[in-house]
Amino acid sequence: MEVRHPKVQNKRTGPGRPANPGGFLDGHACKGVTCSAAHSVDFPVSVVLPAGGTGERTGLQTPKQFCSVLGRPLISYTIQAFERVPWIQRIVVAVAKESTDLMADIIRRFRHQKVQVVSGGSTRHRSICNGVMALGEDGEGMAPDGPGVVIIHDAVRPFVEEEFLQKIATAAREHGAAGAIRPLVSTVIATTSEGFLDHSLERAKYRASEMPQGFSYDVIRQAYQRCSETDFEFGTECLHLALQYCGTNAKLIEGPPTLWKVTYRKDLAAAESVIKESLSESALVITGGRASAAALAEALQKAAGALQMGLDLVPDVTAENSRYLQTESNFIQVSINDPCLSEVEALIQALEEANPAPLHPLVVIWMRVVGEDEASDSGMVAPASALVDMASAAKLHQILLYGIQIHQSKDSERRDRSVTRAAQIVRVLIRERSPALVGQLLQA
Ligand SMILES: Nc1ccn([C@@H]2O[C@H](COP(=O)(O)OP(=O)(O)OP(=O)(O)O)[C@@H](O)[C@H]2O)c(=O)n1
Ligand SMILES: O=P(O)(O)OC[C@@H](O)[C@@H](O)[C@@H](O)CO
């Protein structure tokens, strides 16, 4: 039986990196100066994630940073994006007092390790300021060789990658401040008090200020110590505070299009679609090394191939094959006439141990093959409810467990139709990851 090493299962979403024209904030326009990121970061870097807003523009009761996307709160994706970066030591999240318990529960459920929660403020600047000051309370912001760097990033911008963070942190270390920019997609105009056009700006000369932004710790702390109440109440731009109150001219670095902010309800749907698209649409079929299971797996692999879905076959995920447990792949556990759930239970346990906090929900499918004449639930030592119970427990660890039952007909055409249906069901389950079908035993 051929075992093909699975390709790296998770397609990475991510734009081609645009050439990196950067410039300096000069208050009027930015000058194109090429900059290059260091390959590693050898100075202390902390992060402040303002998450104290109410998300009014979504029209939802739940603040958008806590809205669930594929079973995980939006803010957890953002935190994870920073936690995965080895050279980031600490993440301070500023949340509204009424969300403190919810934030603590998210940290526990998704096993966030580097996170400290502080109180947000009545405005974004006040929330960020609270986070920055919290870093200084135990000298974290200062390092033996001088100030560390603080990255400030909206908690509702979940798609940020290490490479760009390196660029921002390195530029902030060198220049005192750095910020992400993107081309404007609409022209900026000024209006008269009567609501008529006063003038328009030459779009090519301007950029949209995005996040992440980076600051030498002493610059951003000083900026907040010196800024006015008007800044705190109405300001939206940290780079401006650094320039206005510290004379620090931020280095501007064009970032990828993935830096967008979730602002409206449609942005939540867009975020879910981006995350779904980045999820693996393939799976590893575990055959247990049995010839009958391998035969079915190969038929399933062929049927899936016709649906442009890649399946790879492995006998098990133990010993040297245990590395597959770390790849955030999906899994199909084939059980031939095996009435109980012991094999899939062992697989789920191994997955939980190998990857306690997967970034995205993983799909595990128990594929039970029964003889043609066998009734659906005959021989099931554990009733179907056992599948539901196991699935409920697994879901707490971001594992979505589904069941598919195939009747092995002696008629080859019926058998092929059944396998094709099974492949179609697998594809939908992996693509949609529907919570409603978790724990169900579907008939192919
Ligand atoms: N008092 C505030 C207001 C906003 N933010 C955070 O700043 C980021 C960007 O702000 P925005 O998109 O405006 O969020 P909201 O203020 O929640 O949105 P809205 O203006 O629609 O209410 C978000 O992560 C938000 O939680 C914050 O920490 N404290
Ligand atoms: O104004 P909002 O609170 O919606 O969003 C904050 C944005 O303005 C801010 O994240 C960038 O413009 C960079 O400063």
CSV table of C-alpha atoms and ligand atoms in Angstrom, one decimal:
chain,number,residue,atom,x,y,z
A,1,MET,CA,0.0,0.0,0.0
A,2,GLU,CA,1.5,3.2,-1.0
A,3,VAL,CA,1.8,5.9,1.6
A,4,ARG,CA,2.3,9.3,0.2
A,5,HIS,CA,3.7,11.9,2.6
A,6,PRO,CA,0.9,14.4,3.0
A,7,LYS,CA,1.7,17.7,1.5
A,8,VAL,CA,1.7,20.5,3.9
A,9,GLN,CA,-1.9,20.5,4.6
A,10,ASN,CA,-2.6,24.0,5.5
A,11,LYS,CA,-2.6,26.4,2.6
A,12,ARG,CA,-1.4,29.6,3.8
A,13,THR,CA,-3.6,32.5,3.0
A,14,GLY,CA,-1.4,35.3,2.4
A,15,PRO,CA,-0.8,37.8,-0.3
A,16,GLY,CA,2.2,38.0,-2.4
A,17,ARG,CA,4.5,40.3,-0.5
A,18,PRO,CA,4.3,43.6,-2.3
A,19,ALA,CA,7.6,45.3,-3.0
A,20,ASN,CA,8.2,47.2,0.1
A,21,PRO,CA,8.2,50.9,-0.5
A,22,GLY,CA,8.3,52.5,2.8
A,23,GLY,CA,8.6,56.1,3.8
A,24,PHE,CA,8.5,58.4,6.8
A,25,LEU,CA,5.4,60.1,8.3
A,26,ASP,CA,6.0,63.7,7.2
A,27,GLY,CA,2.6,65.0,8.0
A,28,HIS,CA,1.8,65.5,4.3
A,29,ALA,CA,2.9,62.5,2.3
A,30,CYS,CA,5.3,59.6,2.5
A,31,LYS,CA,8.5,59.4,0.5
A,32,GLY,CA,9.3,56.0,-1.0
A,33,VAL,CA,12.4,54.6,0.7
A,34,THR,CA,13.1,50.9,0.5
A,35,CYS,CA,13.6,49.1,3.7
A,36,SER,CA,14.4,45.6,4.6
A,37,ALA,CA,13.4,43.6,7.6
A,38,ALA,CA,16.0,42.0,9.9
A,39,HIS,CA,16.0,38.2,9.7
A,40,SER,CA,15.6,37.8,13.4
A,41,VAL,CA,14.6,40.1,16.3
A,42,ASP,CA,17.2,40.2,19.1
A,43,PHE,CA,15.5,42.7,21.4
A,44,PRO,CA,12.5,42.5,23.7
A,45,VAL,CA,9.2,42.9,22.0
A,46,SER,CA,5.8,43.2,23.7
A,47,VAL,CA,2.4,43.7,22.2
A,48,VAL,CA,-0.6,45.7,23.2
A,49,LEU,CA,-4.0,44.6,21.7
A,50,PRO,CA,-6.7,47.2,22.3
A,51,ALA,CA,-9.9,45.2,22.7
A,52,GLY,CA,-12.1,47.4,24.8
A,53,GLY,CA,-14.6,48.5,22.2
A,54,THR,CA,-18.3,47.8,21.8
A,55,GLY,CA,-18.3,47.2,18.1
A,56,GLU,CA,-21.3,49.4,17.5
A,57,ARG,CA,-20.9,49.4,13.8
A,58,THR,CA,-21.5,45.7,13.6
A,59,GLY,CA,-25.0,46.2,15.0
A,60,LEU,CA,-24.4,43.1,17.2
A,61,GLN,CA,-24.9,42.7,20.9
A,62,THR,CA,-21.6,41.0,21.3
A,63,PRO,CA,-18.5,43.2,20.8
A,64,LYS,CA,-17.0,42.0,17.5
A,65,GLN,CA,-13.7,40.9,19.1
A,66,PHE,CA,-15.6,38.3,21.0
A,67,CYS,CA,-17.8,37.1,18.2
A,68,SER,CA,-17.3,33.5,17.3
A,69,VAL,CA,-15.7,32.6,13.9
A,70,LEU,CA,-15.7,28.9,13.2
A,71,GLY,CA,-16.1,28.2,16.9
A,72,ARG,CA,-13.4,30.5,18.1
A,73,PRO,CA,-13.7,34.1,19.3
A,74,LEU,CA,-12.1,36.6,16.8
A,75,ILE,CA,-9.7,37.9,19.4
A,76,SER,CA,-8.3,34.4,19.9
A,77,TYR,CA,-7.1,34.3,16.3
A,78,THR,CA,-5.3,37.6,16.8
A,79,ILE,CA,-3.7,36.5,20.1
A,80,GLN,CA,-2.6,33.2,18.5
A,81,ALA,CA,-1.1,35.1,15.6
A,82,PHE,CA,1.2,36.8,18.1
A,83,GLU,CA,1.7,33.9,20.4
A,84,ARG,CA,3.1,31.9,17.5
A,85,VAL,CA,5.9,34.4,17.1
A,86,PRO,CA,8.8,33.1,19.2
A,87,TRP,CA,10.5,36.5,19.7
A,88,ILE,CA,7.3,38.1,21.2
A,89,GLN,CA,7.5,37.8,25.0
A,90,ARG,CA,4.3,39.3,26.2
A,91,ILE,CA,0.8,40.3,25.0
A,92,VAL,CA,-1.3,42.8,27.0
A,93,VAL,CA,-5.0,42.8,26.1
A,94,ALA,CA,-7.0,45.8,27.1
A,95,VAL,CA,-10.7,44.9,27.6
A,96,ALA,CA,-13.7,46.6,29.0
A,97,LYS,CA,-14.3,45.8,32.7
A,98,GLU,CA,-17.5,43.9,31.8
A,99,SER,CA,-15.5,41.6,29.5
A,100,THR,CA,-12.8,40.7,31.9
A,101,ASP,CA,-14.3,37.3,32.9
A,102,LEU,CA,-15.1,36.5,29.2
A,103,MET,CA,-11.5,37.2,28.3
A,104,ALA,CA,-10.2,35.1,31.1
A,105,ASP,CA,-12.4,32.2,29.9
A,106,ILE,CA,-11.1,32.6,26.4
A,107,ILE,CA,-7.5,32.5,27.6
A,108,ARG,CA,-8.2,29.3,29.5
A,109,ARG,CA,-10.2,27.6,26.8
A,110,PHE,CA,-7.7,28.3,24.0
A,111,ARG,CA,-4.7,27.9,26.3
A,112,HIS,CA,-3.2,31.3,25.5
A,113,GLN,CA,0.1,31.5,27.3
A,114,LYS,CA,1.6,35.0,26.9
A,115,VAL,CA,-1.5,37.1,27.7
A,116,GLN,CA,-2.0,39.7,30.5
A,117,VAL,CA,-5.4,41.4,30.7
A,118,VAL,CA,-5.8,45.0,31.7
A,119,SER,CA,-8.8,47.4,31.8
A,120,GLY,CA,-9.7,49.1,28.6
A,121,GLY,CA,-10.7,52.8,28.5
A,122,SER,CA,-13.6,54.8,27.2
A,123,THR,CA,-11.7,55.4,23.9
A,124,ARG,CA,-9.2,53.4,21.9
A,125,HIS,CA,-6.3,55.6,22.9
A,126,ARG,CA,-7.2,55.3,26.5
A,127,SER,CA,-7.2,51.5,26.1
A,128,ILE,CA,-3.9,51.5,24.4
A,129,CYS,CA,-2.4,53.8,27.0
A,130,ASN,CA,-3.5,51.5,29.8
A,131,GLY,CA,-1.8,48.6,28.0
A,132,VAL,CA,1.4,50.6,27.4
A,133,MET,CA,1.6,51.7,31.0
A,134,ALA,CA,1.0,48.1,32.2
A,135,LEU,CA,4.2,47.1,30.3
A,136,GLY,CA,6.2,49.6,32.2
A,137,GLU,CA,4.9,48.7,35.7
A,138,ASP,CA,7.4,45.9,36.1
A,139,GLY,CA,10.1,47.4,33.8
A,140,GLU,CA,9.1,45.0,31.0
A,141,GLY,CA,9.3,47.8,28.5
A,142,MET,CA,12.9,48.5,29.3
A,143,ALA,CA,15.7,46.1,28.5
A,144,PRO,CA,19.3,46.1,29.8
A,145,ASP,CA,20.4,47.5,26.4
A,146,GLY,CA,17.7,50.1,26.3
A,147,PRO,CA,14.0,50.3,25.6
A,148,GLY,CA,12.3,47.4,24.0
A,149,VAL,CA,9.7,47.7,21.3
A,150,VAL,CA,6.0,47.7,21.7
A,151,ILE,CA,3.8,46.6,18.9
A,152,ILE,CA,0.3,48.0,19.0
A,153,HIS,CA,-2.3,46.1,17.0
A,154,ASP,CA,-6.1,46.2,16.9
A,155,ALA,CA,-7.5,43.0,18.4
A,156,VAL,CA,-10.0,42.9,15.5
A,157,ARG,CA,-7.3,42.5,12.8
A,158,PRO,CA,-6.7,38.7,13.0
A,159,PHE,CA,-4.6,38.3,9.8
A,160,VAL,CA,-1.1,39.4,10.7
A,161,GLU,CA,2.0,37.4,10.0
A,162,GLU,CA,5.4,37.1,11.5
A,163,GLU,CA,7.3,38.4,8.5
A,164,PHE,CA,5.6,41.7,8.5
A,165,LEU,CA,5.8,42.0,12.3
A,166,GLN,CA,9.5,41.6,12.0
A,167,LYS,CA,9.6,44.5,9.6
A,168,ILE,CA,7.6,46.7,11.9
A,169,ALA,CA,9.5,45.8,15.0
A,170,THR,CA,12.9,46.3,13.4
A,171,ALA,CA,11.9,49.6,11.9
A,172,ALA,CA,10.5,50.8,15.2
A,173,ARG,CA,13.7,49.8,16.9
A,174,GLU,CA,15.7,51.8,14.4
A,175,HIS,CA,13.5,54.8,14.0
A,176,GLY,CA,11.5,54.9,17.2
A,177,ALA,CA,8.2,54.4,15.5
A,178,ALA,CA,6.9,52.4,12.5
A,179,GLY,CA,3.5,51.8,11.0
A,180,ALA,CA,1.7,49.8,8.4
A,181,ILE,CA,0.2,51.5,5.4
A,182,ARG,CA,-2.0,50.5,2.5
A,183,PRO,CA,-3.0,52.3,-0.7
A,184,LEU,CA,-6.3,54.2,-0.5
A,185,VAL,CA,-9.1,52.6,-2.4
A,186,SER,CA,-11.3,55.7,-2.3
A,187,THR,CA,-10.4,59.3,-2.8
A,188,VAL,CA,-10.4,61.5,0.3
A,189,ILE,CA,-12.5,64.6,0.1
A,190,ALA,CA,-13.2,67.6,2.4
A,191,THR,CA,-16.8,68.8,2.7
A,192,THR,CA,-18.2,72.3,3.5
A,193,SER,CA,-20.3,72.8,6.6
A,194,GLU,CA,-23.3,72.7,4.3
A,195,GLY,CA,-22.3,69.2,3.1
A,196,PHE,CA,-20.9,70.1,-0.3
A,197,LEU,CA,-17.6,69.3,-1.8
A,198,ASP,CA,-14.9,71.7,-0.6
A,199,HIS,CA,-11.9,69.9,-2.2
A,200,SER,CA,-10.4,66.5,-2.8
A,201,LEU,CA,-6.9,65.2,-2.0
A,202,GLU,CA,-4.6,63.8,-4.6
A,203,ARG,CA,-5.1,60.1,-3.7
A,204,ALA,CA,-1.6,59.0,-4.9
A,205,LYS,CA,0.0,61.2,-2.3
A,206,TYR,CA,-1.8,59.6,0.6
A,207,ARG,CA,-2.0,56.2,2.3
A,208,ALA,CA,-4.3,54.5,4.7
A,209,SER,CA,-2.8,54.0,8.1
A,210,GLU,CA,-3.3,50.4,9.3
A,211,MET,CA,-2.0,48.2,12.1
A,212,PRO,CA,0.4,46.8,13.3
A,213,GLN,CA,2.4,49.8,14.5
A,214,GLY,CA,5.6,49.6,16.5
A,215,PHE,CA,7.2,52.0,18.9
A,216,SER,CA,10.3,52.2,21.0
A,217,TYR,CA,8.8,51.8,24.5
A,218,ASP,CA,10.0,55.1,25.8
A,219,VAL,CA,8.6,57.0,22.8
A,220,ILE,CA,5.0,55.6,23.0
A,221,ARG,CA,5.0,55.9,26.8
A,222,GLN,CA,6.2,59.5,26.6
A,223,ALA,CA,3.7,60.3,23.9
A,224,TYR,CA,0.8,59.2,26.1
A,225,GLN,CA,2.2,61.0,29.1
A,226,ARG,CA,2.3,64.2,27.1
A,227,CYS,CA,-0.8,64.0,24.9
A,228,SER,CA,-4.0,66.1,25.5
A,229,GLU,CA,-7.4,65.1,26.6
A,230,THR,CA,-8.6,65.9,23.1
A,231,ASP,CA,-6.1,63.4,21.8
A,232,PHE,CA,-7.4,60.8,24.2
A,233,GLU,CA,-11.0,61.6,23.4
A,234,PHE,CA,-11.0,62.0,19.6
A,235,GLY,CA,-7.6,60.8,18.3
A,236,THR,CA,-7.3,57.6,16.2
A,237,GLU,CA,-3.6,57.7,15.3
A,238,CYS,CA,-0.7,56.6,17.5
A,239,LEU,CA,1.9,57.6,14.9
A,240,HIS,CA,0.6,61.2,15.1
A,241,LEU,CA,1.1,61.2,18.9
A,242,ALA,CA,4.8,60.0,18.5
A,243,LEU,CA,5.4,62.8,16.0
A,244,GLN,CA,3.5,65.5,17.8
A,245,TYR,CA,4.8,64.9,21.4
A,246,CYS,CA,8.1,63.1,20.9
A,247,GLY,CA,9.2,64.5,17.5
A,248,THR,CA,9.5,60.9,16.3
A,249,ASN,CA,8.8,60.5,12.6
A,250,ALA,CA,7.4,57.0,12.0
A,251,LYS,CA,8.8,54.8,9.3
A,252,LEU,CA,6.0,53.7,7.1
A,253,ILE,CA,5.9,50.2,5.6
A,254,GLU,CA,3.4,49.0,3.1
A,255,GLY,CA,1.8,45.9,4.4
A,256,PRO,CA,-0.2,43.1,2.8
A,257,PRO,CA,-3.9,43.4,2.1
A,258,THR,CA,-4.6,41.0,4.9
A,259,LEU,CA,-4.2,43.7,7.6
A,260,TRP,CA,-7.8,44.9,7.3
A,261,LYS,CA,-9.9,45.6,10.3
A,262,VAL,CA,-13.1,43.9,11.2
A,263,THR,CA,-15.5,46.9,11.5
A,264,TYR,CA,-18.9,45.9,10.1
A,265,ARG,CA,-20.9,42.7,10.3
A,266,LYS,CA,-19.9,41.8,6.8
A,267,ASP,CA,-16.3,41.8,7.9
A,268,LEU,CA,-17.0,39.0,10.3
A,269,ALA,CA,-18.4,36.9,7.4
A,270,ALA,CA,-15.3,37.9,5.3
A,271,ALA,CA,-13.0,36.8,8.2
A,272,GLU,CA,-14.8,33.5,8.4
A,273,SER,CA,-14.4,33.0,4.7
A,274,VAL,CA,-10.7,33.8,4.8
A,275,ILE,CA,-10.1,31.4,7.7
A,276,LYS,CA,-12.1,28.7,6.0
A,277,GLU,CA,-10.2,29.2,2.8
A,278,SER,CA,-6.9,28.8,4.7
A,279,LEU,CA,-8.1,25.6,6.3
A,280,SER,CA,-6.9,22.3,5.0
A,281,GLU,CA,-9.3,20.8,2.5
A,282,SER,CA,-7.5,17.5,2.6
A,283,ALA,CA,-7.2,14.7,5.1
A,284,LEU,CA,-5.2,11.8,6.3
A,285,VAL,CA,-6.9,8.4,6.1
A,286,ILE,CA,-5.8,6.0,8.8
A,287,THR,CA,-6.2,2.4,7.8
A,288,GLY,CA,-4.8,0.6,10.8
A,289,GLY,CA,-2.6,-1.3,8.5
A,290,ARG,CA,-5.5,-3.6,7.6
A,291,ALA,CA,-5.8,-4.6,3.9
A,292,SER,CA,-9.6,-4.3,3.9
A,293,ALA,CA,-9.4,-0.8,5.3
A,294,ALA,CA,-6.6,0.1,2.9
A,295,ALA,CA,-8.8,-1.1,0.0
A,296,LEU,CA,-11.6,1.1,1.0
A,297,ALA,CA,-9.3,4.0,1.7
A,298,GLU,CA,-7.8,3.8,-1.8
A,299,ALA,CA,-11.3,3.7,-3.3
A,300,LEU,CA,-12.2,6.8,-1.2
A,301,GLN,CA,-8.9,8.5,-2.2
A,302,LYS,CA,-9.8,7.9,-5.9
A,303,ALA,CA,-13.3,9.3,-5.5
A,304,ALA,CA,-12.0,12.3,-3.5
A,305,GLY,CA,-9.5,13.0,-6.2
A,306,ALA,CA,-12.3,13.3,-8.7
A,307,LEU,CA,-13.6,16.0,-6.4
A,308,GLN,CA,-10.2,17.8,-6.3
A,309,MET,CA,-9.7,16.8,-2.6
A,310,GLY,CA,-6.4,15.3,-1.6
A,311,LEU,CA,-6.4,12.3,0.7
A,312,ASP,CA,-3.3,10.6,1.9
A,313,LEU,CA,-3.2,7.2,3.5
A,314,VAL,CA,-1.3,6.2,6.6
A,315,PRO,CA,-1.4,3.0,8.6
A,316,ASP,CA,-1.4,4.8,11.9
A,317,VAL,CA,-0.3,8.0,13.6
A,318,THR,CA,2.0,6.4,16.2
A,319,ALA,CA,5.8,6.2,16.4
A,320,GLU,CA,7.4,7.9,13.4
A,321,ASN,CA,4.0,8.7,12.0
A,322,SER,CA,3.0,10.7,15.1
A,323,ARG,CA,4.5,13.7,13.3
A,324,TYR,CA,1.2,13.9,11.3
A,325,LEU,CA,-0.6,14.9,14.5
A,326,GLN,CA,1.3,18.2,14.5
A,327,THR,CA,0.3,19.2,11.0
A,328,GLU,CA,-3.2,20.5,11.8
A,329,SER,CA,-4.5,18.0,9.2
A,330,ASN,CA,-7.9,16.5,9.2
A,331,PHE,CA,-8.3,12.8,9.8
A,332,ILE,CA,-10.5,9.9,8.7
A,333,GLN,CA,-10.3,6.9,10.9
A,334,VAL,CA,-11.5,3.8,9.0
A,335,SER,CA,-13.1,1.1,11.1
A,336,ILE,CA,-14.1,-2.1,9.4
A,337,ASN,CA,-17.1,-3.8,11.2
A,338,ASP,CA,-15.6,-2.4,14.3
A,339,PRO,CA,-18.7,-1.6,16.5
A,340,CYS,CA,-17.0,0.5,19.1
A,341,LEU,CA,-15.3,3.9,19.0
A,342,SER,CA,-12.0,2.9,20.6
A,343,GLU,CA,-9.8,3.7,17.6
A,344,VAL,CA,-11.2,7.1,17.0
A,345,GLU,CA,-11.2,7.8,20.7
A,346,ALA,CA,-7.5,7.0,20.8
A,347,LEU,CA,-6.9,9.3,17.8
A,348,ILE,CA,-8.7,12.2,19.4
A,349,GLN,CA,-6.7,11.7,22.6
A,350,ALA,CA,-3.5,11.7,20.7
A,351,LEU,CA,-4.5,14.8,18.8
A,352,GLU,CA,-5.4,16.7,22.0
A,353,GLU,CA,-2.0,15.7,23.5
A,354,ALA,CA,0.0,16.6,20.4
A,355,ASN,CA,-1.7,19.9,19.7
A,356,PRO,CA,-3.6,21.2,22.7
A,357,ALA,CA,-4.5,24.5,21.1
A,358,PRO,CA,-4.9,24.1,17.4
A,359,LEU,CA,-5.4,27.5,15.7
A,360,HIS,CA,-8.4,26.2,13.7
A,361,PRO,CA,-11.0,23.4,14.2
A,362,LEU,CA,-9.7,20.1,13.0
A,363,VAL,CA,-12.1,17.6,11.4
A,364,VAL,CA,-12.0,13.9,12.5
A,365,ILE,CA,-14.3,11.5,10.7
A,366,TRP,CA,-15.1,8.1,12.0
A,367,MET,CA,-15.8,6.1,8.8
A,368,ARG,CA,-17.5,2.9,9.8
A,369,VAL,CA,-17.8,0.2,7.2
A,370,VAL,CA,-20.5,-2.4,7.8
A,371,GLY,CA,-21.6,-5.4,5.9
A,372,GLU,CA,-24.4,-4.9,3.4
A,373,ASP,CA,-27.1,-6.6,5.4
A,374,GLU,CA,-26.1,-5.2,8.7
A,375,ALA,CA,-28.5,-2.7,10.2
A,376,SER,CA,-27.1,0.7,10.8
A,377,ASP,CA,-26.7,0.4,14.6
A,378,SER,CA,-26.3,-3.3,15.0
A,379,GLY,CA,-23.3,-4.4,16.8
A,380,MET,CA,-22.6,-0.9,18.1
A,381,VAL,CA,-21.3,-1.7,21.5
A,382,ALA,CA,-21.8,2.0,22.3
A,383,PRO,CA,-25.1,3.5,21.2
A,384,ALA,CA,-25.0,6.3,18.6
A,385,SER,CA,-25.2,8.7,21.6
A,386,ALA,CA,-21.7,7.7,22.5
A,387,LEU,CA,-20.6,9.4,19.2
A,388,VAL,CA,-22.5,12.5,20.2
A,389,ASP,CA,-21.0,12.5,23.7
A,390,MET,CA,-17.4,12.0,22.4
A,391,ALA,CA,-18.0,14.7,19.8
A,392,SER,CA,-19.2,17.2,22.5
A,393,ALA,CA,-16.0,16.6,24.5
A,394,ALA,CA,-13.8,16.8,21.5
A,395,LYS,CA,-15.3,20.1,20.4
A,396,LEU,CA,-13.9,21.8,23.5
A,397,HIS,CA,-10.5,21.1,22.0
A,398,GLN,CA,-11.3,22.4,18.6
A,399,ILE,CA,-11.9,18.9,17.2
A,400,LEU,CA,-15.1,18.4,15.1
A,401,LEU,CA,-16.0,14.7,15.2
A,402,TYR,CA,-18.4,13.4,12.6
A,403,GLY,CA,-19.4,9.8,11.6
A,404,ILE,CA,-20.0,8.3,8.2
A,405,GLN,CA,-21.3,4.8,7.7
A,406,ILE,CA,-20.7,2.9,4.5
A,407,HIS,CA,-22.5,-0.4,3.6
A,408,GLN,CA,-20.1,-2.7,1.8
A,409,SER,CA,-22.3,-4.1,-0.9
A,410,LYS,CA,-21.3,-7.2,-2.9
A,411,ASP,CA,-22.6,-5.3,-5.9
A,412,SER,CA,-19.5,-3.3,-7.2
A,413,GLU,CA,-21.7,-0.5,-8.7
A,414,ARG,CA,-23.6,0.0,-5.4
A,415,ARG,CA,-20.3,-0.1,-3.5
A,416,ASP,CA,-18.7,2.5,-5.8
A,417,ARG,CA,-21.8,4.7,-5.5
A,418,SER,CA,-21.6,4.4,-1.7
A,419,VAL,CA,-17.9,5.4,-1.7
A,420,THR,CA,-18.5,8.3,-4.0
A,421,ARG,CA,-21.3,9.5,-1.7
A,422,ALA,CA,-18.9,9.1,1.3
A,423,ALA,CA,-16.2,11.2,-0.5
A,424,GLN,CA,-18.8,13.9,-1.2
A,425,ILE,CA,-19.9,13.9,2.5
A,426,VAL,CA,-16.2,14.1,3.6
A,427,ARG,CA,-15.7,17.1,1.3
A,428,VAL,CA,-18.7,19.0,2.7
A,429,LEU,CA,-17.8,18.2,6.3
A,430,ILE,CA,-14.2,19.4,5.9
A,431,ARG,CA,-15.2,22.5,3.9
A,432,GLU,CA,-18.2,23.6,6.0
A,433,ARG,CA,-17.2,22.2,9.4
A,434,SER,CA,-20.8,22.5,10.3
A,435,PRO,CA,-21.4,22.5,14.1
A,436,ALA,CA,-24.9,21.1,13.5
A,437,LEU,CA,-23.6,17.8,12.2
A,438,VAL,CA,-21.0,17.3,14.9
A,439,GLY,CA,-21.5,13.8,16.5
A,440,GLN,CA,-23.9,12.6,13.8
A,441,LEU,CA,-23.5,9.3,12.0
A,442,LEU,CA,-24.3,10.1,8.4
A,443,GLN,CA,-25.2,7.3,5.9
A,444,ALA,CA,-23.2,7.2,2.6
B,1,LIG,N1,-12.7,52.2,24.0
B,1,LIG,C1,-12.1,51.4,23.0
B,1,LIG,C2,-12.6,51.4,21.7
B,1,LIG,C3,-12.0,50.6,20.8
B,1,LIG,N2,-11.0,49.7,21.2
B,1,LIG,C4,-10.4,48.7,20.3
B,1,LIG,O1,-9.8,49.4,19.2
B,1,LIG,C5,-9.8,48.5,18.1
B,1,LIG,C6,-10.2,49.2,16.8
B,1,LIG,O2,-11.3,50.0,17.1
B,1,LIG,P1,-12.8,49.9,16.4
B,1,LIG,O3,-12.7,49.1,15.2
B,1,LIG,O4,-13.3,51.3,16.3
B,1,LIG,O5,-13.6,49.1,17.5
B,1,LIG,P2,-14.9,49.6,18.2
B,1,LIG,O6,-14.7,50.9,18.9
B,1,LIG,O7,-15.4,48.5,19.1
B,1,LIG,O8,-16.0,49.7,17.0
B,1,LIG,P3,-17.2,50.8,16.9
B,1,LIG,O9,-16.5,52.1,16.6
B,1,LIG,O10,-18.0,50.3,15.7
B,1,LIG,O11,-17.9,50.8,18.2
B,1,LIG,C7,-10.8,47.4,18.4
B,1,LIG,O12,-10.1,46.2,18.7
B,1,LIG,C8,-11.5,47.9,19.7
B,1,LIG,O13,-11.9,46.8,20.5
B,1,LIG,C9,-10.6,49.7,22.5
B,1,LIG,O14,-9.7,49.0,22.9
B,1,LIG,N3,-11.1,50.6,23.4
B,2,LIG,O1,-11.1,54.4,14.1
B,2,LIG,P1,-11.3,53.0,14.5
B,2,LIG,O2,-11.4,52.9,16.0
B,2,LIG,O3,-12.5,52.4,13.8
B,2,LIG,O4,-10.1,52.2,14.0
B,2,LIG,C1,-8.8,52.5,14.4
B,2,LIG,C2,-8.1,52.9,13.2
B,2,LIG,O5,-8.2,54.2,12.9
B,2,LIG,C3,-6.6,52.6,13.4
B,2,LIG,O6,-6.5,51.3,13.7
B,2,LIG,C4,-5.7,52.9,12.2
B,2,LIG,O7,-6.2,53.9,11.4
B,2,LIG,C5,-4.3,53.1,12.6
B,2,LIG,O8,-4.2,54.1,13.5
